[in-house]
């Protein structure tokens, strides 16, 4: 549905899903985000994710020329990461791929200096206020990215994307690694601003 339907229609589905909630809301939000990234990519524009106040980073910008959805099962999704082009926003075609909803290069901007750095973002899209970090899944993602000569030397980050500032302010990532060990960022992409 996310590849066939336009942004306006997906926004209507998302608004309807807000009254229903649960899994439908999460799926509608995820499809909308992928669609918006695809549209921005086609126009050569960025998608900006705002971070929670007091964060080390002010914002995250996704600006890539290519969007790709592939992988028919868990193993083929992991294989996609080993060959992922550095200028691509990839999300699994397999709807049950665990732990992450997209992988892409992006820029994170420091909230103090304004300087940016490029990272490989493991994106987890959620409408919930809490998620459990899974170190074994992170290890597998890192193993696959390490096989990729274009991405293996880049810093990586786990980026949680929620639909509004309330989720950003109250979100809790259980069992998150220490920031010195692995960068985690909570961010917001608000569909109401489309």
Tab-separated table of N, CA and C in Angstrom, residues 22-177:
chain	number	residue	atom	x	y	z
A	22	UNK	N	-3.605	1.038	18.228
A	22	UNK	CA	-2.920	-0.261	18.218
A	22	UNK	C	-2.034	-0.444	16.993
A	23	UNK	N	-2.000	-1.659	16.477
A	23	UNK	CA	-1.118	-2.010	15.370
A	23	UNK	C	-1.407	-1.263	14.088
A	24	UNK	N	-2.681	-0.950	13.848
A	24	UNK	CA	-3.044	-0.234	12.627
A	24	UNK	C	-2.400	1.145	12.608
A	25	UNK	N	-2.391	1.819	13.742
A	25	UNK	CA	-1.783	3.146	13.827
A	25	UNK	C	-0.285	3.063	13.541
A	26	UNK	N	0.387	2.105	14.135
A	26	UNK	CA	1.822	1.947	13.914
A	26	UNK	C	2.156	1.647	12.464
A	27	UNK	N	1.382	0.766	11.842
A	27	UNK	CA	1.605	0.419	10.439
A	27	UNK	C	1.346	1.614	9.533
A	28	UNK	N	0.265	2.336	9.782
A	28	UNK	CA	-0.058	3.514	8.967
A	28	UNK	C	1.034	4.575	9.093
A	29	UNK	N	1.537	4.778	10.302
A	29	UNK	CA	2.592	5.770	10.522
A	29	UNK	C	3.881	5.359	9.806
A	30	UNK	N	4.244	4.104	9.920
A	30	UNK	CA	5.457	3.619	9.260
A	30	UNK	C	5.359	3.776	7.742
A	31	UNK	N	4.230	3.374	7.162
A	31	UNK	CA	4.045	3.513	5.713
A	31	UNK	C	4.111	4.971	5.282
A	32	UNK	N	3.533	5.853	6.085
A	32	UNK	CA	3.556	7.280	5.770
A	32	UNK	C	4.987	7.809	5.780
A	33	UNK	N	5.774	7.437	6.773
A	33	UNK	CA	7.162	7.903	6.833
A	33	UNK	C	7.946	7.425	5.611
A	34	UNK	N	7.829	6.138	5.267
A	34	UNK	CA	8.532	5.624	4.083
A	34	UNK	C	8.104	6.393	2.829
A	35	UNK	N	6.819	6.660	2.713
A	35	UNK	CA	6.290	7.380	1.556
A	35	UNK	C	6.841	8.802	1.487
A	36	UNK	N	6.898	9.477	2.610
A	36	UNK	CA	7.410	10.855	2.649
A	36	UNK	C	8.896	10.878	2.276
A	37	UNK	N	9.662	9.909	2.766
A	37	UNK	CA	11.080	9.838	2.394
A	37	UNK	C	11.207	9.607	0.890
A	38	UNK	N	10.375	8.734	0.347
A	38	UNK	CA	10.404	8.467	-1.097
A	38	UNK	C	10.089	9.738	-1.884
A	39	UNK	N	9.064	10.473	-1.470
A	39	UNK	CA	8.699	11.722	-2.146
A	39	UNK	C	9.793	12.770	-2.055
A	40	UNK	N	10.406	12.897	-0.891
A	40	UNK	CA	11.499	13.859	-0.712
A	40	UNK	C	12.695	13.464	-1.573
A	41	UNK	N	12.966	12.180	-1.644
A	41	UNK	CA	14.072	11.684	-2.461
A	41	UNK	C	13.864	12.047	-3.928
A	42	UNK	N	12.649	11.873	-4.412
A	42	UNK	CA	12.344	12.188	-5.811
A	42	UNK	C	12.528	13.673	-6.114
A	43	UNK	N	12.319	14.524	-5.111
A	43	UNK	CA	12.450	15.979	-5.293
A	43	UNK	C	13.829	16.504	-4.900
A	44	UNK	N	14.706	15.627	-4.406
A	44	UNK	CA	16.028	16.059	-3.950
A	44	UNK	C	15.973	16.847	-2.651
A	45	UNK	N	14.955	16.580	-1.840
A	45	UNK	CA	14.770	17.297	-0.574
A	45	UNK	C	15.118	16.397	0.616
A	46	UNK	N	15.154	17.000	1.778
A	46	UNK	CA	15.440	16.273	3.018
A	46	UNK	C	14.162	16.031	3.807
A	47	UNK	N	14.167	14.970	4.582
A	47	UNK	CA	13.151	14.751	5.607
A	47	UNK	C	13.858	15.033	6.929
A	48	UNK	N	13.287	15.945	7.712
A	48	UNK	CA	13.910	16.358	8.968
A	48	UNK	C	13.176	15.707	10.138
A	49	UNK	N	13.950	15.049	10.982
A	49	UNK	CA	13.429	14.461	12.210
A	49	UNK	C	13.904	15.337	13.356
A	50	UNK	N	12.985	15.866	14.119
A	50	UNK	CA	13.337	16.693	15.282
A	50	UNK	C	13.660	15.775	16.452
A	51	UNK	N	14.605	16.187	17.267
A	51	UNK	CA	14.946	15.387	18.440
A	51	UNK	C	14.351	16.024	19.686
A	52	UNK	N	14.301	15.250	20.745
A	52	UNK	CA	13.726	15.764	21.989
A	52	UNK	C	14.610	16.857	22.568
A	53	UNK	N	13.986	17.799	23.221
A	53	UNK	CA	14.717	18.910	23.822
A	53	UNK	C	15.716	18.380	24.843
A	54	UNK	N	16.904	18.956	24.842
A	54	UNK	CA	17.950	18.517	25.752
A	54	UNK	C	18.804	17.398	25.186
A	55	UNK	N	18.483	16.966	23.976
A	55	UNK	CA	19.257	15.908	23.338
A	55	UNK	C	20.606	16.446	22.878
A	56	UNK	N	21.534	15.550	22.712
A	56	UNK	CA	22.855	15.912	22.191
A	56	UNK	C	22.736	16.446	20.761
A	57	UNK	N	21.670	16.028	20.068
A	57	UNK	CA	21.475	16.432	18.678
A	57	UNK	C	20.213	17.261	18.521
A	58	UNK	N	20.281	18.221	17.627
A	58	UNK	CA	19.173	19.122	17.355
A	58	UNK	C	18.178	18.503	16.381
A	59	UNK	N	18.729	17.838	15.353
A	59	UNK	CA	17.872	17.256	14.329
A	59	UNK	C	18.654	16.207	13.545
A	60	UNK	N	17.897	15.430	12.801
A	60	UNK	CA	18.455	14.423	11.908
A	60	UNK	C	17.881	14.713	10.530
A	61	UNK	N	18.724	14.717	9.518
A	61	UNK	CA	18.248	14.952	8.154
A	61	UNK	C	18.529	13.730	7.295
A	62	UNK	N	17.458	13.234	6.682
A	62	UNK	CA	17.571	12.133	5.732
A	62	UNK	C	17.464	12.754	4.344
A	63	UNK	N	18.540	12.648	3.577
A	63	UNK	CA	18.554	13.191	2.218
A	63	UNK	C	19.320	12.203	1.345
A	64	UNK	N	18.590	11.379	0.650
A	64	UNK	CA	19.196	10.351	-0.193
A	64	UNK	C	18.527	10.344	-1.567
A	65	UNK	N	19.287	10.011	-2.617
A	65	UNK	CA	18.692	9.986	-3.951
A	65	UNK	C	17.920	8.709	-4.268
A	66	UNK	N	18.076	7.682	-3.440
A	66	UNK	CA	17.431	6.403	-3.749
A	66	UNK	C	16.661	5.866	-2.544
A	67	UNK	N	15.514	5.260	-2.836
A	67	UNK	CA	14.727	4.560	-1.821
A	67	UNK	C	14.484	3.159	-2.358
A	68	UNK	N	14.700	2.155	-1.522
A	68	UNK	CA	14.565	0.780	-1.962
A	68	UNK	C	13.882	-0.034	-0.871
A	69	UNK	N	12.941	-0.854	-1.289
A	69	UNK	CA	12.298	-1.802	-0.385
A	69	UNK	C	12.504	-3.187	-0.977
A	70	UNK	N	13.196	-4.040	-0.238
A	70	UNK	CA	13.477	-5.377	-0.747
A	70	UNK	C	13.668	-6.337	0.420
A	71	UNK	N	13.768	-7.612	0.068
A	71	UNK	CA	13.935	-8.671	1.059
A	71	UNK	C	12.625	-9.399	1.268
A	72	UNK	N	12.618	-10.683	0.956
A	72	UNK	CA	11.372	-11.447	1.048
A	72	UNK	C	11.225	-12.239	2.345
A	73	UNK	N	12.322	-12.338	3.089
A	73	UNK	CA	12.296	-12.988	4.395
A	73	UNK	C	13.443	-12.404	5.221
A	74	UNK	N	13.578	-12.863	6.444
A	74	UNK	CA	14.578	-12.271	7.338
A	74	UNK	C	15.996	-12.380	6.774
A	75	UNK	N	16.350	-13.540	6.252
A	75	UNK	CA	17.715	-13.734	5.744
A	75	UNK	C	18.002	-12.861	4.527
A	76	UNK	N	17.056	-12.740	3.597
A	76	UNK	CA	17.315	-11.897	2.422
A	76	UNK	C	17.337	-10.419	2.800
A	77	UNK	N	16.631	-10.043	3.843
A	77	UNK	CA	16.711	-8.655	4.327
A	77	UNK	C	18.107	-8.367	4.866
A	78	UNK	N	18.644	-9.280	5.665
A	78	UNK	CA	20.007	-9.085	6.171
A	78	UNK	C	21.002	-9.011	5.013
A	79	UNK	N	20.804	-9.850	3.999
A	79	UNK	CA	21.700	-9.835	2.838
A	79	UNK	C	21.644	-8.489	2.113
A	80	UNK	N	20.489	-7.848	2.112
A	80	UNK	CA	20.353	-6.521	1.486
A	80	UNK	C	21.279	-5.505	2.153
A	81	UNK	N	21.459	-5.612	3.449
A	81	UNK	CA	22.295	-4.657	4.182
A	81	UNK	C	23.765	-4.767	3.792
A	82	UNK	N	24.200	-5.968	3.475
A	82	UNK	CA	25.602	-6.168	3.102
A	82	UNK	C	25.930	-5.540	1.750
A	83	UNK	N	24.907	-5.277	0.940
A	83	UNK	CA	25.130	-4.697	-0.392
A	83	UNK	C	24.457	-3.337	-0.560
A	84	UNK	N	23.933	-2.788	0.509
A	84	UNK	CA	23.196	-1.523	0.447
A	84	UNK	C	24.083	-0.382	-0.038
A	85	UNK	N	23.590	0.366	-1.018
A	85	UNK	CA	24.301	1.539	-1.517
A	85	UNK	C	24.264	2.623	-0.453
A	86	UNK	N	25.352	3.357	-0.303
A	86	UNK	CA	25.429	4.367	0.758
A	86	UNK	C	24.427	5.499	0.588
A	87	UNK	N	23.933	5.722	-0.596
A	87	UNK	CA	22.988	6.812	-0.846
A	87	UNK	C	21.547	6.321	-0.929
A	88	UNK	N	21.221	5.301	-0.166
A	88	UNK	CA	19.901	4.674	-0.252
A	88	UNK	C	19.224	4.603	1.112
A	89	UNK	N	17.925	4.885	1.106
A	89	UNK	CA	17.056	4.631	2.261
A	89	UNK	C	16.435	3.273	1.967
A	90	UNK	N	16.764	2.281	2.774
A	90	UNK	CA	16.245	0.936	2.560
A	90	UNK	C	15.277	0.576	3.675
A	91	UNK	N	14.156	-0.027	3.261
A	91	UNK	CA	13.263	-0.596	4.263
A	91	UNK	C	12.828	-1.978	3.804
A	92	UNK	N	12.633	-2.894	4.736
A	92	UNK	CA	12.355	-4.276	4.365
A	92	UNK	C	10.978	-4.455	3.730
A	93	UNK	N	10.954	-5.201	2.622
A	93	UNK	CA	9.676	-5.568	2.010
A	93	UNK	C	8.995	-6.649	2.852
A	94	UNK	N	9.800	-7.379	3.589
A	94	UNK	CA	9.299	-8.418	4.487
A	94	UNK	C	8.755	-7.735	5.743
A	95	UNK	N	7.431	-7.791	5.959
A	95	UNK	CA	6.829	-7.007	7.044
A	95	UNK	C	7.181	-7.477	8.456
A	96	UNK	N	7.768	-8.661	8.588
A	96	UNK	CA	8.071	-9.185	9.916
A	96	UNK	C	9.559	-9.104	10.248
A	97	UNK	N	10.296	-8.300	9.481
A	97	UNK	CA	11.721	-8.139	9.781
A	97	UNK	C	11.844	-7.530	11.170
A	98	UNK	N	12.644	-8.146	12.051
A	98	UNK	CA	12.657	-7.704	13.450
A	98	UNK	C	13.517	-6.468	13.718
A	99	UNK	N	13.105	-5.715	14.719
A	99	UNK	CA	13.906	-4.691	15.383
A	99	UNK	C	13.972	-3.348	14.672
A	100	UNK	N	14.140	-3.315	13.366
A	100	UNK	CA	14.254	-2.025	12.684
A	100	UNK	C	13.288	-1.956	11.504
A	101	UNK	N	12.979	-0.715	11.109
A	101	UNK	CA	12.051	-0.483	10.005
A	101	UNK	C	12.718	0.141	8.795
A	102	UNK	N	13.944	0.626	8.931
A	102	UNK	CA	14.688	1.196	7.803
A	102	UNK	C	16.153	1.340	8.191
A	103	UNK	N	16.995	1.416	7.168
A	103	UNK	CA	18.417	1.703	7.347
A	103	UNK	C	18.791	2.734	6.295
A	104	UNK	N	19.488	3.781	6.714
A	104	UNK	CA	19.897	4.819	5.773
A	104	UNK	C	21.073	5.614	6.322
A	105	UNK	N	21.778	6.256	5.426
A	105	UNK	CA	22.759	7.252	5.856
A	105	UNK	C	22.000	8.538	6.103
A	106	UNK	N	22.403	9.262	7.117
A	106	UNK	CA	21.768	10.548	7.397
A	106	UNK	C	22.763	11.432	8.127
A	107	UNK	N	22.386	12.680	8.303
A	107	UNK	CA	23.232	13.615	9.049
A	107	UNK	C	22.565	13.913	10.374
A	108	UNK	N	23.352	13.870	11.435
A	108	UNK	CA	22.883	14.289	12.751
A	108	UNK	C	23.592	15.596	13.077
A	109	UNK	N	22.808	16.574	13.533
A	109	UNK	CA	23.325	17.909	13.802
A	109	UNK	C	23.425	18.134	15.300
A	110	UNK	N	24.590	18.555	15.744
A	110	UNK	CA	24.838	18.829	17.152
A	110	UNK	C	23.973	19.992	17.620
A	111	UNK	N	23.390	19.858	18.797
A	111	UNK	CA	22.558	20.941	19.338
A	111	UNK	C	23.412	22.063	19.916
A	112	UNK	N	24.681	21.814	20.158
A	112	UNK	CA	25.543	22.866	20.711
A	112	UNK	C	26.372	23.565	19.642
A	113	UNK	N	27.030	22.806	18.777
A	113	UNK	CA	27.914	23.430	17.785
A	113	UNK	C	27.242	23.670	16.439
A	114	UNK	N	26.163	22.939	16.157
A	114	UNK	CA	25.515	23.047	14.854
A	114	UNK	C	26.200	22.222	13.776
A	115	UNK	N	27.358	21.652	14.105
A	115	UNK	CA	28.066	20.814	13.143
A	115	UNK	C	27.310	19.499	12.951
A	116	UNK	N	27.525	18.893	11.798
A	116	UNK	CA	26.858	17.624	11.526
A	116	UNK	C	27.879	16.521	11.317
A	117	UNK	N	27.394	15.295	11.486
A	117	UNK	CA	28.199	14.139	11.116
A	117	UNK	C	27.286	13.131	10.446
A	118	UNK	N	27.863	12.381	9.542
A	118	UNK	CA	27.109	11.379	8.803
A	118	UNK	C	27.169	10.058	9.558
A	119	UNK	N	26.008	9.439	9.712
A	119	UNK	CA	25.920	8.147	10.391
A	119	UNK	C	25.043	7.210	9.574
A	120	UNK	N	25.199	5.934	9.825
A	120	UNK	CA	24.258	4.945	9.321
A	120	UNK	C	23.204	4.801	10.406
A	121	UNK	N	21.966	5.098	10.064
A	121	UNK	CA	20.877	5.046	11.048
A	121	UNK	C	20.088	3.755	10.902
A	122	UNK	N	19.939	3.050	12.027
A	122	UNK	CA	19.014	1.934	12.123
A	122	UNK	C	17.735	2.555	12.677
A	123	UNK	N	16.721	2.676	11.838
A	123	UNK	CA	15.513	3.409	12.219
A	123	UNK	C	14.436	2.462	12.734
A	124	UNK	N	13.914	2.782	13.900
A	124	UNK	CA	12.780	2.069	14.501
A	124	UNK	C	11.627	3.060	14.559
A	125	UNK	N	10.575	2.801	13.797
A	125	UNK	CA	9.405	3.671	13.755
A	125	UNK	C	8.407	3.150	14.779
A	126	UNK	N	7.868	4.045	15.605
A	126	UNK	CA	6.935	3.584	16.638
A	126	UNK	C	5.923	4.659	17.000
A	127	UNK	N	4.760	4.228	17.409
A	127	UNK	CA	3.758	5.128	17.982
A	127	UNK	C	3.615	4.844	19.479
A	128	UNK	N	4.397	3.892	19.966
A	128	UNK	CA	4.339	3.511	21.373
A	128	UNK	C	5.259	4.389	22.213
A	129	UNK	N	5.080	4.333	23.501
A	129	UNK	CA	5.892	5.140	24.416
A	129	UNK	C	7.078	4.360	24.974
A	130	UNK	N	7.175	3.091	24.605
A	130	UNK	CA	8.268	2.274	25.124
A	130	UNK	C	8.598	1.157	24.138
A	131	UNK	N	9.873	0.861	24.014
A	131	UNK	CA	10.356	-0.266	23.213
A	131	UNK	C	11.509	-0.909	23.962
A	132	UNK	N	11.759	-2.164	23.660
A	132	UNK	CA	12.883	-2.877	24.281
A	132	UNK	C	14.014	-2.970	23.263
A	133	UNK	N	15.174	-2.517	23.671
A	133	UNK	CA	16.368	-2.613	22.830
A	133	UNK	C	16.849	-4.054	22.851
A	134	UNK	N	17.218	-4.591	21.697
A	134	UNK	CA	17.619	-5.988	21.600
A	134	UNK	C	19.064	-6.086	21.115
A	135	UNK	N	20.001	-6.244	22.044
A	135	UNK	CA	21.422	-6.268	21.679
A	135	UNK	C	21.788	-7.344	20.657
A	136	UNK	N	21.121	-8.513	20.715
A	136	UNK	CA	21.436	-9.572	19.757
A	136	UNK	C	21.063	-9.154	18.339
A	137	UNK	N	19.977	-8.411	18.186
A	137	UNK	CA	19.577	-7.914	16.861
A	137	UNK	C	20.548	-6.843	16.376
A	138	UNK	N	20.978	-5.981	17.282
A	138	UNK	CA	21.960	-4.960	16.920
A	138	UNK	C	23.251	-5.621	16.445
A	139	UNK	N	23.661	-6.661	17.134
A	139	UNK	CA	24.883	-7.369	16.755
A	139	UNK	C	24.771	-7.901	15.330
A	140	UNK	N	23.627	-8.486	14.995
A	140	UNK	CA	23.435	-9.042	13.641
A	140	UNK	C	23.425	-7.928	12.593
A	141	UNK	N	22.764	-6.809	12.880
A	141	UNK	CA	22.767	-5.678	11.947
A	141	UNK	C	24.192	-5.190	11.715
A	142	UNK	N	24.944	-5.029	12.790
A	142	UNK	CA	26.326	-4.566	12.672
A	142	UNK	C	27.185	-5.539	11.865
A	143	UNK	N	26.963	-6.830	12.048
A	143	UNK	CA	27.718	-7.828	11.282
A	143	UNK	C	27.466	-7.667	9.787
A	144	UNK	N	26.211	-7.443	9.412
A	144	UNK	CA	25.878	-7.287	7.991
A	144	UNK	C	26.420	-5.972	7.435
A	145	UNK	N	26.300	-4.897	8.189
A	145	UNK	CA	26.821	-3.606	7.729
A	145	UNK	C	28.343	-3.667	7.612
A	146	UNK	N	28.984	-4.409	8.496
A	146	UNK	CA	30.438	-4.523	8.434
A	146	UNK	C	30.889	-5.210	7.138
A	147	UNK	N	30.041	-6.028	6.545
A	147	UNK	CA	30.357	-6.678	5.265
A	147	UNK	C	30.254	-5.701	4.097
A	148	UNK	N	29.631	-4.547	4.337
A	148	UNK	CA	29.380	-3.573	3.276
A	148	UNK	C	30.546	-2.581	3.198
A	149	UNK	N	31.339	-2.626	2.122
A	149	UNK	CA	32.512	-1.742	2.049
A	149	UNK	C	32.161	-0.251	2.030
A	150	UNK	N	30.954	0.105	1.585
A	150	UNK	CA	30.552	1.514	1.542
A	150	UNK	C	30.149	2.052	2.913
A	151	UNK	N	29.716	1.178	3.806
A	151	UNK	CA	29.149	1.631	5.080
A	151	UNK	C	29.932	1.198	6.317
A	152	UNK	N	30.811	0.229	6.178
A	152	UNK	CA	31.421	-0.392	7.363
A	152	UNK	C	32.213	0.564	8.248
A	153	UNK	N	32.765	1.623	7.687
A	153	UNK	CA	33.584	2.532	8.485
A	153	UNK	C	32.817	3.714	9.066
A	154	UNK	N	31.528	3.810	8.765
A	154	UNK	CA	30.722	4.919	9.286
A	154	UNK	C	30.200	4.604	10.687
A	155	UNK	N	30.070	5.637	11.498
A	155	UNK	CA	29.451	5.509	12.824
A	155	UNK	C	27.991	5.105	12.622
A	156	UNK	N	27.466	4.335	13.539
A	156	UNK	CA	26.074	3.884	13.445
A	156	UNK	C	25.273	4.412	14.621
A	157	UNK	N	23.972	4.547	14.391
A	157	UNK	CA	23.083	5.051	15.440
A	157	UNK	C	21.749	4.322	15.371
A	158	UNK	N	21.153	4.101	16.526
A	158	UNK	CA	19.798	3.564	16.610
A	158	UNK	C	18.879	4.767	16.771
A	159	UNK	N	18.023	4.994	15.777
A	159	UNK	CA	17.168	6.179	15.763
A	159	UNK	C	15.711	5.753	15.899
A	160	UNK	N	15.082	6.166	16.985
A	160	UNK	CA	13.662	5.916	17.200
A	160	UNK	C	12.899	7.111	16.642
A	161	UNK	N	11.874	6.843	15.827
A	161	UNK	CA	11.082	7.919	15.232
A	161	UNK	C	9.635	7.767	15.689
A	162	UNK	N	9.125	8.788	16.371
A	162	UNK	CA	7.742	8.812	16.837
A	162	UNK	C	6.957	9.911	16.157
A	163	UNK	N	5.618	9.885	16.260
A	163	UNK	CA	4.775	10.799	15.494
A	163	UNK	C	4.575	12.197	16.064
A	164	UNK	N	4.935	12.415	17.312
A	164	UNK	CA	4.705	13.756	17.863
A	164	UNK	C	5.660	14.018	19.016
A	165	UNK	N	5.721	15.260	19.428
A	165	UNK	CA	6.667	15.635	20.478
A	165	UNK	C	6.349	14.952	21.804
A	166	UNK	N	5.088	14.609	22.042
A	166	UNK	CA	4.724	13.922	23.280
A	166	UNK	C	5.404	12.556	23.363
A	167	UNK	N	5.380	11.816	22.252
A	167	UNK	CA	6.054	10.518	22.236
A	167	UNK	C	7.551	10.725	22.441
A	168	UNK	N	8.105	11.740	21.793
A	168	UNK	CA	9.549	12.019	21.945
A	168	UNK	C	9.915	12.328	23.390
A	169	UNK	N	9.089	13.110	24.062
A	169	UNK	CA	9.392	13.514	25.441
A	169	UNK	C	9.284	12.353	26.423
A	170	UNK	N	8.325	11.471	26.188
A	170	UNK	CA	8.047	10.423	27.168
A	170	UNK	C	8.584	9.052	26.774
A	171	UNK	N	9.166	8.925	25.591
A	171	UNK	CA	9.601	7.619	25.107
A	171	UNK	C	10.703	7.038	25.988
A	172	UNK	N	10.610	5.734	26.222
A	172	UNK	CA	11.618	5.028	27.021
A	172	UNK	C	12.113	3.817	26.228
A	173	UNK	N	13.405	3.766	25.988
A	173	UNK	CA	14.027	2.626	25.322
A	173	UNK	C	14.642	1.737	26.400
A	174	UNK	N	13.944	0.658	26.714
A	174	UNK	CA	14.411	-0.255	27.762
A	174	UNK	C	15.671	-0.994	27.315
A	175	UNK	N	16.571	-1.178	28.221
A	175	UNK	CA	17.822	-1.905	27.976
A	175	UNK	C	18.695	-1.250	26.910
A	176	UNK	N	18.575	0.061	26.764
A	176	UNK	CA	19.391	0.784	25.781
A	176	UNK	C	20.857	0.735	26.184
A	177	UNK	N	21.738	0.651	25.195
A	177	UNK	CA	23.164	0.652	25.527
A	177	UNK	C	23.606	2.031	25.999
